[in-house]
Short mmCIF file of C-alpha atoms in Angstrom, two decimals:
data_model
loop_
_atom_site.label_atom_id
_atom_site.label_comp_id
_atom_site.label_asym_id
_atom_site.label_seq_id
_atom_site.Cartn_x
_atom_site.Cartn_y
_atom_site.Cartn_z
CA UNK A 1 0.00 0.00 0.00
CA UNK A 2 3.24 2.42 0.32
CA UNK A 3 2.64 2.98 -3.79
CA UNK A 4 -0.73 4.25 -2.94
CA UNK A 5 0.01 5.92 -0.04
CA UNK A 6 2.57 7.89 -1.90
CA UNK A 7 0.24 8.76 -5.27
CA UNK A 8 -2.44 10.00 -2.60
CA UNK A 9 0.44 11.88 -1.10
CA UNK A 10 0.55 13.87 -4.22
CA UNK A 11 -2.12 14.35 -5.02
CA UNK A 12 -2.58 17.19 -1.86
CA UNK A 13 0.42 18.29 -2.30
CA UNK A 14 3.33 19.54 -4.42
CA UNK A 15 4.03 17.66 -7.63
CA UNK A 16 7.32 15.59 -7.72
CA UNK A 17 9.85 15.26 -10.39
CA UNK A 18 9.10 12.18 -12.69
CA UNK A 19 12.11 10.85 -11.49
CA UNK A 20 10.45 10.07 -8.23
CA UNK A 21 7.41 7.99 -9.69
CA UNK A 22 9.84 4.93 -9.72
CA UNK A 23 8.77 1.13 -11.49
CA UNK A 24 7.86 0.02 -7.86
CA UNK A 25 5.21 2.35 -7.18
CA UNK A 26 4.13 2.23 -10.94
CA UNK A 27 4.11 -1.37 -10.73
CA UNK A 28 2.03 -1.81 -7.65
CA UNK A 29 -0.39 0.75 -8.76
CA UNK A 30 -1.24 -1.22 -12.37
CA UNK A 31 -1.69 -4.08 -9.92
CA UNK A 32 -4.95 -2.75 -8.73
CA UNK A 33 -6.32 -3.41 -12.28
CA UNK A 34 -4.43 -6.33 -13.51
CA UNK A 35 -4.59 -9.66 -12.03
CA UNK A 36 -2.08 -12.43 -12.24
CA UNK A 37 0.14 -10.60 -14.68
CA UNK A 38 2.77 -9.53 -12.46
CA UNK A 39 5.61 -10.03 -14.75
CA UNK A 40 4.19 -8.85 -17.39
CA UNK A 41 3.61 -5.43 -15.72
CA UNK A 42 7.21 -5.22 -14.34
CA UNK A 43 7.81 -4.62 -18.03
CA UNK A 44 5.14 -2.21 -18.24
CA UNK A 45 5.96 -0.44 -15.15
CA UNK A 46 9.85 -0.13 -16.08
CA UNK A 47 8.34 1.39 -20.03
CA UNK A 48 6.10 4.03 -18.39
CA UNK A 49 9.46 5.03 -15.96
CA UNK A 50 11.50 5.43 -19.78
CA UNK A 51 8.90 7.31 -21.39
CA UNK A 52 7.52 9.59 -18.80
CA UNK A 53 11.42 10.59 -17.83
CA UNK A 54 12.32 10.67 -21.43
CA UNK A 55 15.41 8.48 -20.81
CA UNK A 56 14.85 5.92 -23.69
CA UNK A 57 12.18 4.27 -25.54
CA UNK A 58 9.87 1.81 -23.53
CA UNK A 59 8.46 0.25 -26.67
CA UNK A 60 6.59 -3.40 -25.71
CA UNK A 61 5.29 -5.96 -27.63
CA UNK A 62 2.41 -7.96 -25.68
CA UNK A 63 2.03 -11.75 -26.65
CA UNK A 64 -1.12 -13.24 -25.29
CA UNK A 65 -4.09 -15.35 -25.76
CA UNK A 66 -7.36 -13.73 -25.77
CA UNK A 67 -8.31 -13.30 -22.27
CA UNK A 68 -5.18 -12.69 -20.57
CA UNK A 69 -5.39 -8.34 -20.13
CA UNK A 70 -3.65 -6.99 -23.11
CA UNK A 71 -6.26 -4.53 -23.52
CA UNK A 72 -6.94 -4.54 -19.55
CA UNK A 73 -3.36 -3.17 -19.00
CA UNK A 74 -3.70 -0.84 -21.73
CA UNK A 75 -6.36 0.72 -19.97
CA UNK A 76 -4.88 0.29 -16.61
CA UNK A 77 -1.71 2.89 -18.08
CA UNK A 78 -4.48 5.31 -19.01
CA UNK A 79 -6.19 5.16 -15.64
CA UNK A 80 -2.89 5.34 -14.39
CA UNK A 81 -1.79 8.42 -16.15
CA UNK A 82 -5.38 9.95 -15.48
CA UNK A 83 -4.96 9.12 -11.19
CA UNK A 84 -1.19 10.32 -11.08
CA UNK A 85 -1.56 14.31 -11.14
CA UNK A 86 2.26 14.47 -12.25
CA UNK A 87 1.10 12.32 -15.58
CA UNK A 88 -0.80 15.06 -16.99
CA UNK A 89 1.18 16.03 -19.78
CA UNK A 90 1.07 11.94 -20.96
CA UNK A 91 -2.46 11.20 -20.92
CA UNK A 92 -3.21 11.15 -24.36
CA UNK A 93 -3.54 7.22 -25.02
CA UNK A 94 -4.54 5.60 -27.93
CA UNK A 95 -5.95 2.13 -28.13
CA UNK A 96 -6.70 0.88 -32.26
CA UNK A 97 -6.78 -2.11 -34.00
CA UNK A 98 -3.33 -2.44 -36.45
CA UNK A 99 -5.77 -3.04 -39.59
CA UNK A 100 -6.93 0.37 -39.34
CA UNK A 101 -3.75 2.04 -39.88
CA UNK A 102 -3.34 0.44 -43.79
CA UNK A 103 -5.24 0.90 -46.92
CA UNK A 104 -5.46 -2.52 -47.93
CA UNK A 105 -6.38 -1.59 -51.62
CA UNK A 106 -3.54 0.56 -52.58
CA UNK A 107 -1.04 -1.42 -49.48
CA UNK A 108 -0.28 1.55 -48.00
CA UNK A 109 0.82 2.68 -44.17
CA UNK A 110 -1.62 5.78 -42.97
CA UNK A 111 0.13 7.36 -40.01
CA UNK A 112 -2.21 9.66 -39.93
CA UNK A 113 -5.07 7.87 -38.64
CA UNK A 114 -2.76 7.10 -36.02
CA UNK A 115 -1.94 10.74 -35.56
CA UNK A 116 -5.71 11.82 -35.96
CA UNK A 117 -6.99 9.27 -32.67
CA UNK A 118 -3.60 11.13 -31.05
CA UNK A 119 -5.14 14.40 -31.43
CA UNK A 120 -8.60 13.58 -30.61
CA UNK A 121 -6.67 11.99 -27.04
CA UNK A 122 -4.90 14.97 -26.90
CA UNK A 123 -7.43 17.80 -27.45
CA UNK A 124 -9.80 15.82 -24.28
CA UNK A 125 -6.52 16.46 -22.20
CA UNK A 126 -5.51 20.04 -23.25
CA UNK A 127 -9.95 20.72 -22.60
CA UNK A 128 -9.90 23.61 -23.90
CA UNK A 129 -8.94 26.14 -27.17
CA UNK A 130 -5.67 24.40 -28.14
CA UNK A 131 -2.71 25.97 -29.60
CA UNK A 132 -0.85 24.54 -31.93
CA UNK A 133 2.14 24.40 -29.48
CA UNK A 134 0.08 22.78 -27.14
CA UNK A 135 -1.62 20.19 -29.19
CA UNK A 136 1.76 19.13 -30.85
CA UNK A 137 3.77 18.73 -27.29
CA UNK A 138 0.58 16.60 -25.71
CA UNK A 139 0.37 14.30 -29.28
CA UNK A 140 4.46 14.10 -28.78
CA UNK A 141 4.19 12.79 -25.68
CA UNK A 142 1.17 9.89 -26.71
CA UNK A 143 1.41 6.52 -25.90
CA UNK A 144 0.00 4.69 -28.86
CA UNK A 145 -1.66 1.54 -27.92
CA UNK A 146 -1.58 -1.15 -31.22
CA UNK A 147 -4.10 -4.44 -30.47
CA UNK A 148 -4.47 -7.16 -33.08
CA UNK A 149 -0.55 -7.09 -34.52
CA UNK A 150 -0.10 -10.50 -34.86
CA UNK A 151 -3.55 -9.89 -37.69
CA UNK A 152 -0.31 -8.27 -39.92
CA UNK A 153 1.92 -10.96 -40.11
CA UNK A 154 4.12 -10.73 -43.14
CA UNK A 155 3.21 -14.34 -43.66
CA UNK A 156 -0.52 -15.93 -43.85
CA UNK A 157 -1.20 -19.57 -44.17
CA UNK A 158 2.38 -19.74 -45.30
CA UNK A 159 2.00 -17.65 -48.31
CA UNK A 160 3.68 -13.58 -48.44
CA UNK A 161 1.24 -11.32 -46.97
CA UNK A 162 2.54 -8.08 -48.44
CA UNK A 163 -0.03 -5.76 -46.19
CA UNK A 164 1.91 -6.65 -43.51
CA UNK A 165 4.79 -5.97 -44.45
CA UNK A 166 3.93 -2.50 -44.97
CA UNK A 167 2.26 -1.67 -41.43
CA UNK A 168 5.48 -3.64 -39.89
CA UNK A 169 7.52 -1.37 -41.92
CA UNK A 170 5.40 1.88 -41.64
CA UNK A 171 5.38 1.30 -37.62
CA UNK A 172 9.19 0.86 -37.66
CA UNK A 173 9.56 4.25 -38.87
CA UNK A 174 7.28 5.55 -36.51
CA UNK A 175 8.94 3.85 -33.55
CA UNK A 176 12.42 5.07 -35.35
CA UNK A 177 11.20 8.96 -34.68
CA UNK A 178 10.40 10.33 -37.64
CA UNK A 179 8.93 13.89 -37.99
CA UNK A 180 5.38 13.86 -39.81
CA UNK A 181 3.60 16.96 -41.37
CA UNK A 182 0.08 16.95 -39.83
CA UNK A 183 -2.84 19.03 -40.93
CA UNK A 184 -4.95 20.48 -37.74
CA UNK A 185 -7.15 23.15 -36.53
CA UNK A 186 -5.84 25.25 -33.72
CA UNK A 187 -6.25 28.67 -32.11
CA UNK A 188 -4.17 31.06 -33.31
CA UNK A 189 -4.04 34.96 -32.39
CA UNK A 190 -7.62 34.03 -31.49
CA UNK A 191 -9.22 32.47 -34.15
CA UNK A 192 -9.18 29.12 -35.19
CA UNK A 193 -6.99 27.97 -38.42
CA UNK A 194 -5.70 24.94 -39.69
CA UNK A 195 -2.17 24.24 -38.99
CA UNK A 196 0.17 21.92 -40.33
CA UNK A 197 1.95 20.24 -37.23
CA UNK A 198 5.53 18.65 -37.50
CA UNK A 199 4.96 15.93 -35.01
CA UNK A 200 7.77 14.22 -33.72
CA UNK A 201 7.08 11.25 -33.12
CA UNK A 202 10.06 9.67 -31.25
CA UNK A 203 8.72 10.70 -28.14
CA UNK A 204 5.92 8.73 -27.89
CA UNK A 205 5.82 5.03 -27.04
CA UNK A 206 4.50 2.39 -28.64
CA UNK A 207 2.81 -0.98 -26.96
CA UNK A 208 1.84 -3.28 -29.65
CA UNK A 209 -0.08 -7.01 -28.48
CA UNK A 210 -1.97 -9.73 -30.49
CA UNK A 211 -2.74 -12.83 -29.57
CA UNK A 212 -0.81 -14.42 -32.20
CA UNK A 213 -2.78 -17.79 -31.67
CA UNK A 214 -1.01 -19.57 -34.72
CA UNK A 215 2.33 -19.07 -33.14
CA UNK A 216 0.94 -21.49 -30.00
CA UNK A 217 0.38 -23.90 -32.51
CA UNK A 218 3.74 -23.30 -34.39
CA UNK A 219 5.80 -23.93 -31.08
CA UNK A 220 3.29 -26.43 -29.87
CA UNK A 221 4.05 -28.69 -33.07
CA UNK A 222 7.84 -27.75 -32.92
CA UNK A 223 7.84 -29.07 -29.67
CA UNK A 224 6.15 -32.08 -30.09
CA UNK A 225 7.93 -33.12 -33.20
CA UNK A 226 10.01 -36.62 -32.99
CA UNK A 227 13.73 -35.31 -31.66
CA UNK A 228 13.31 -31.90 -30.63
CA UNK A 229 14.58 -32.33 -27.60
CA UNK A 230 11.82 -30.77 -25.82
CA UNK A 231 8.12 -32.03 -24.58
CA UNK A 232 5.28 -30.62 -22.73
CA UNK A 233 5.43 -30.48 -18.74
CA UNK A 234 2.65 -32.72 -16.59
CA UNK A 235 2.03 -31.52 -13.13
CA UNK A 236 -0.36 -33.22 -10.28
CA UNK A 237 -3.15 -30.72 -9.63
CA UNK A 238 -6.32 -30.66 -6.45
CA UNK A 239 -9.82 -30.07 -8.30
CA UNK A 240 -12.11 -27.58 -5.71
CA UNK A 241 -14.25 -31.49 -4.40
CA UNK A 242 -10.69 -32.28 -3.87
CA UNK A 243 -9.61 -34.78 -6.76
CA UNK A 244 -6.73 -35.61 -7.04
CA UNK A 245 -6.26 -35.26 -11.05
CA UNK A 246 -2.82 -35.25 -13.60
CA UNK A 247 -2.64 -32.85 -16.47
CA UNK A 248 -0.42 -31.51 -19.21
CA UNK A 249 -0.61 -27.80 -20.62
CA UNK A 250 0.95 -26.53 -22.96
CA UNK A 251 2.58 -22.65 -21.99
CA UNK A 252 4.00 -20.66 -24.61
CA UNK A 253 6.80 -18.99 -22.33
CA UNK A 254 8.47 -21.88 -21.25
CA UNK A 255 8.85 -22.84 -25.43
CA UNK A 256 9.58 -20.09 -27.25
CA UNK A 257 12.40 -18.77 -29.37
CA UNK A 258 12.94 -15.55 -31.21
CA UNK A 259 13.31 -17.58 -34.35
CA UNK A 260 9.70 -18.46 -33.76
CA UNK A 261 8.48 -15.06 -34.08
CA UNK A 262 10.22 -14.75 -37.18
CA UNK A 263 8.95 -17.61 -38.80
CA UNK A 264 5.39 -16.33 -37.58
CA UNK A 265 5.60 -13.52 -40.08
CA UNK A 266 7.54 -10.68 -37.61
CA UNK A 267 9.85 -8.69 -39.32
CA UNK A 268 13.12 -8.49 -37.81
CA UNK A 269 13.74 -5.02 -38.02
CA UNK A 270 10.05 -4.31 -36.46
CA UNK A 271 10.68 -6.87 -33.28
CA UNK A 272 13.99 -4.57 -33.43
CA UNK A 273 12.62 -1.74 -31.77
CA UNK A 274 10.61 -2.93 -29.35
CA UNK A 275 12.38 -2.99 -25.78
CA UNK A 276 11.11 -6.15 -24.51
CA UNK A 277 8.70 -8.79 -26.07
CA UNK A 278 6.41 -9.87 -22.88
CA UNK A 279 4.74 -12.95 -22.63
CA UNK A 280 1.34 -12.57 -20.83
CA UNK A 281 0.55 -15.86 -18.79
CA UNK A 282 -2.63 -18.03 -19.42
CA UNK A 283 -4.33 -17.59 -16.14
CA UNK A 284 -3.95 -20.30 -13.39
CA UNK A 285 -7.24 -21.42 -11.73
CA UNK A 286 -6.61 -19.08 -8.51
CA UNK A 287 -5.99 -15.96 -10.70
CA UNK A 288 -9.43 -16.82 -12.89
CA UNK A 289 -10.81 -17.10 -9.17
CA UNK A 290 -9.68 -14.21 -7.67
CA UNK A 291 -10.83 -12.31 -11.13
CA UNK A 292 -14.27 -13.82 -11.02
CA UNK A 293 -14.67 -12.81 -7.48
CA UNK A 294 -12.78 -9.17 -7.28
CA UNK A 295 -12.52 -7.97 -11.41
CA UNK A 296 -14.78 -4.73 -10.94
CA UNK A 297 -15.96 -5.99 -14.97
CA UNK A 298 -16.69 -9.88 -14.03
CA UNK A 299 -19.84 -11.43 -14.59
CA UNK A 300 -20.21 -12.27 -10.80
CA UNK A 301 -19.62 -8.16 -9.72
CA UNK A 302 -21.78 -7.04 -12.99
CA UNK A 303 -24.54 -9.81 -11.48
CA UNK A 304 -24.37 -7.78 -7.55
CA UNK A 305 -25.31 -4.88 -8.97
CA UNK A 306 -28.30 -5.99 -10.95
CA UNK A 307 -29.91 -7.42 -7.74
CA UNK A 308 -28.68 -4.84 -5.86
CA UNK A 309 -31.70 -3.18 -8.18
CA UNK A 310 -33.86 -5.72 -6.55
CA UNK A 311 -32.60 -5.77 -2.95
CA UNK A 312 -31.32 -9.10 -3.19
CA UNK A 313 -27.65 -9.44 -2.05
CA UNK A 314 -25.83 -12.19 -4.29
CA UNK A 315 -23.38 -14.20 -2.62
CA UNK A 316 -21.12 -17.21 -3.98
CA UNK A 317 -19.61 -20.03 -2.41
CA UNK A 318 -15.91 -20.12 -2.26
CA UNK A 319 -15.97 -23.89 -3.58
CA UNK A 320 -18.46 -22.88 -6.33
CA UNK A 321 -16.23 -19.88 -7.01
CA UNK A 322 -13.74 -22.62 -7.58
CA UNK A 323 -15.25 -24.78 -9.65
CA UNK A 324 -16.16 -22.22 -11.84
CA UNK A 325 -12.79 -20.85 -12.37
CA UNK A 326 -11.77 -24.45 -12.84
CA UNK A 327 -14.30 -24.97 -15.72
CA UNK A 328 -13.21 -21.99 -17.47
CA UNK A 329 -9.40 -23.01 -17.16
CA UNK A 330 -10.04 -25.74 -19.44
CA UNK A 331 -10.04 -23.31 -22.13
CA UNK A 332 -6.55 -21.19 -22.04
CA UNK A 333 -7.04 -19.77 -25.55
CA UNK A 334 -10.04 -17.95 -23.99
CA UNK A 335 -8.36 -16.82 -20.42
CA UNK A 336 -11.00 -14.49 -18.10
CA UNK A 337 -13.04 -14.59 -21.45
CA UNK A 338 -14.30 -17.63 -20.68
CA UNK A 339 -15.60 -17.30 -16.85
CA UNK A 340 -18.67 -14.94 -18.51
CA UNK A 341 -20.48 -17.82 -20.58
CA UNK A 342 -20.23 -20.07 -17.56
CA UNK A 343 -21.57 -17.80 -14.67
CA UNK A 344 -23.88 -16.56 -17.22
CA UNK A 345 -25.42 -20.01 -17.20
CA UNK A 346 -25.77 -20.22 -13.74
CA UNK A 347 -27.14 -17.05 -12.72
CA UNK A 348 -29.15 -16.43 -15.81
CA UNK A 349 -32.40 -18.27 -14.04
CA UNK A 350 -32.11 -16.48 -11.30
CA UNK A 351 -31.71 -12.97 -13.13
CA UNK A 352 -35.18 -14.14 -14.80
CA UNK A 353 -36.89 -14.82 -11.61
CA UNK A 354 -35.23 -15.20 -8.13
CA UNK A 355 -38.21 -15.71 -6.74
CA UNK A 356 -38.64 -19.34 -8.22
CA UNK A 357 -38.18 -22.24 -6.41
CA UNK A 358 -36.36 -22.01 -2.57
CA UNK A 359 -33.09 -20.02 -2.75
CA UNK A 360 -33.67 -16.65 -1.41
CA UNK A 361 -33.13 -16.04 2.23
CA UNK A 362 -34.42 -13.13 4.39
CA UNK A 363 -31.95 -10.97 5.69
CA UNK A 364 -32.16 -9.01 9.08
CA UNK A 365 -33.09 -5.14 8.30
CA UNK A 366 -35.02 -6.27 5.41
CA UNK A 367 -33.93 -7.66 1.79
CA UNK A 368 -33.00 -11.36 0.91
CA UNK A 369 -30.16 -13.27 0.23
CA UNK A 370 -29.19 -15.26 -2.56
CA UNK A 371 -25.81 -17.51 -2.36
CA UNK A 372 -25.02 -19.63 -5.57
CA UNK A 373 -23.45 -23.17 -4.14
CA UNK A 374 -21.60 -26.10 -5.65
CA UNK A 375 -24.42 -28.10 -6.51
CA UNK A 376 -25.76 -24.96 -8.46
CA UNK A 377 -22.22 -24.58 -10.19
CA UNK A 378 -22.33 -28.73 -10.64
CA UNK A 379 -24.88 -29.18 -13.70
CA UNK A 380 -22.64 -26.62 -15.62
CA UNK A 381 -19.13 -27.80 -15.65
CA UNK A 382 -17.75 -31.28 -16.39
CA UNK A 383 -16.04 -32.18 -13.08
#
């Protein structure tokens, strides 16, 4: 709680140099958002410490399956930028989809677009008439958040993809610093005009992630081919009814190579400027737990406050809790994704009409009480 302690800190009072906002108190700050990506957010937390003190680029690329928090930490540096009162002059983040930044037509790299969702950022921070000094020091200092890269893969069922290529190259420059001409409006001497803005843009950083699900299967079969050297790890787990039960998983981190993201379709010089590539983990059973039961977007917390509506306080089981996050373990190319389709199962009855069969209890002061259990959780998972 120190972190916190210390943001609060500053919040009432004086505002300290960025030097002072070190990866510790960065890192346990994102950790109020992100769940059992620890590792992952050391990386983050260390980027964010480069770009905010201008010492270096803290370019990442994120490496995930769907699920894990790409875009969750992506929007856990934004609320982190928009709680830390010294972070004003960053808070213009982007989050966009890589296959919006090419013309796939005439296989060309926009940067503009890229630049446009910038300024849009930018002119919510500045709030009011912008100058063109101001707009092009807050777009300078953007961090540009790229989902779906691993959609731009130079290669596509083994055949060239040439699009790719060209966003791969196109983003290199950008991440290179290269200084764009960018039409604007802006106030000037009182009026507004357009401008033409010569963004720099080797101040901003750049956080690409995809999922890049055909790389898992790329290592996967690599792995499992006769005389690699290498095969998949078995470990002895305890179900939530206390099984005893054996299983093998496969997890990307503990397989792969750089070569592999080569042969994926990344071009060298593009991985090249990125300062770390970060592995997200699939989630472990505890972590989908502890998401299911804390996550302020989960399907159990979304489900409290619709019968808070109807004065009905919903309550889980910790066993139940369990077994759910078991159920949706099953599935790691689906991560946290997967706990919503499950609970939604469960609860969706109950959402129609509580007041059906036995389950709600009266509470003291008024108000009932309705706690989902194991055998409630039972019917929908496999055991």
């Amino acid at each position: 709680m120190e972190a916190v302690q210390k943001i609060t800190e500053a919040a009432s009072g004086e505002l300290r140099s960025l030097e002072e906002i070190e990866p510790p108190e960065i890192f346990e700050e994102l950790q109020h958002g992100v769940l059992g990506q620890d590792k992952a957010l050391r990386f983050v937390s260390v980027a964010i410490f480069k770009h905010t003190t201008g010492k270096v680029p803290g370019n990442l690329l994120m490496v995930g399956n769907s699920g894990t928090g790409k875009t969750t930490i992506m929007n856990n540096i934004q609320r982190l930028y928009n709680q830390v009162p010294e972070y004003e002059p960053f808070r213009a983040v982007t989050i966009l989809n890589a296959n919006l930044l090419v013309d796939v037509d005439r296989m060309e790299f926009h940067p503009e677009r890229l630049l446009k969702a910038a300024e849009q950022r930018a002119r919510s921070v500045i709030g009011k008439k912008a100058s063109p000094q101001e707009l092009k020091a807050t777009m300078e200092r953007a961090t540009m958040c790229i989902d779906e890269i691993d959609k731009m893969s130079a290669v596509v069922a083994g055949k060239p993809n040439p699009i790719g290529v060209v966003l791969q190259q196109g983003l290199l420059t950008l991440m290179e610093g290269e200084k764009v001409p960018y039409h604007a409006h802006a106030w000037v001497d009182g009026k507004e005009r357009e401008v033409v803005l010569d963004v720099d843009t080797g101040g901003m950083m750049f956080i690409c992630g995809g999922a890049f699900e055909g790389l898992y299967d790329q290592v996967y079969n690599r792995v499992l081919k006769p005389g690699s050297g290498e095969k998949l790890r078995t470990q002895t787990i305890r179900t939530a009814e206390g099984k005893v039960k054996m299983i093998t998983r496969f997890n990307l981190a503990d397989y792969l190579k750089p070569k592999d993201l080569f042969d994926f379709g990344m071009v060298p010089q593009f991985l090249s400027r990125f300062d770390n590539t970060v592995l997200l983990n699939d989630l472990a059973i505890p972590v989908l737990k502890e998401i299911l039961l804390k996550s302020y977007d989960s399907p159990y917390v979304r489900s409290r406050r619709f019968f808070d509506v109807l004065g009905i306080d919903l309550q889980i089981e910790d066993m139940a809790a369990a077994m759910i996050a078991e159920e949706a373990a099953r599935d790691s190319r689906t991560g946290a994704r997967a706990l919503r389709p499950i609970f939604a199962e469960i609860v969706n009855p109950f959402e129609f009409d509580p007041r059906a069969g036995d389950y709600l209890e009266v509470v003291d002061g008024g108000g009932h009480k309705l706690a989902i259990t194991p055998d409630m959780v039972r019917p929908h998972v496999k055991g």
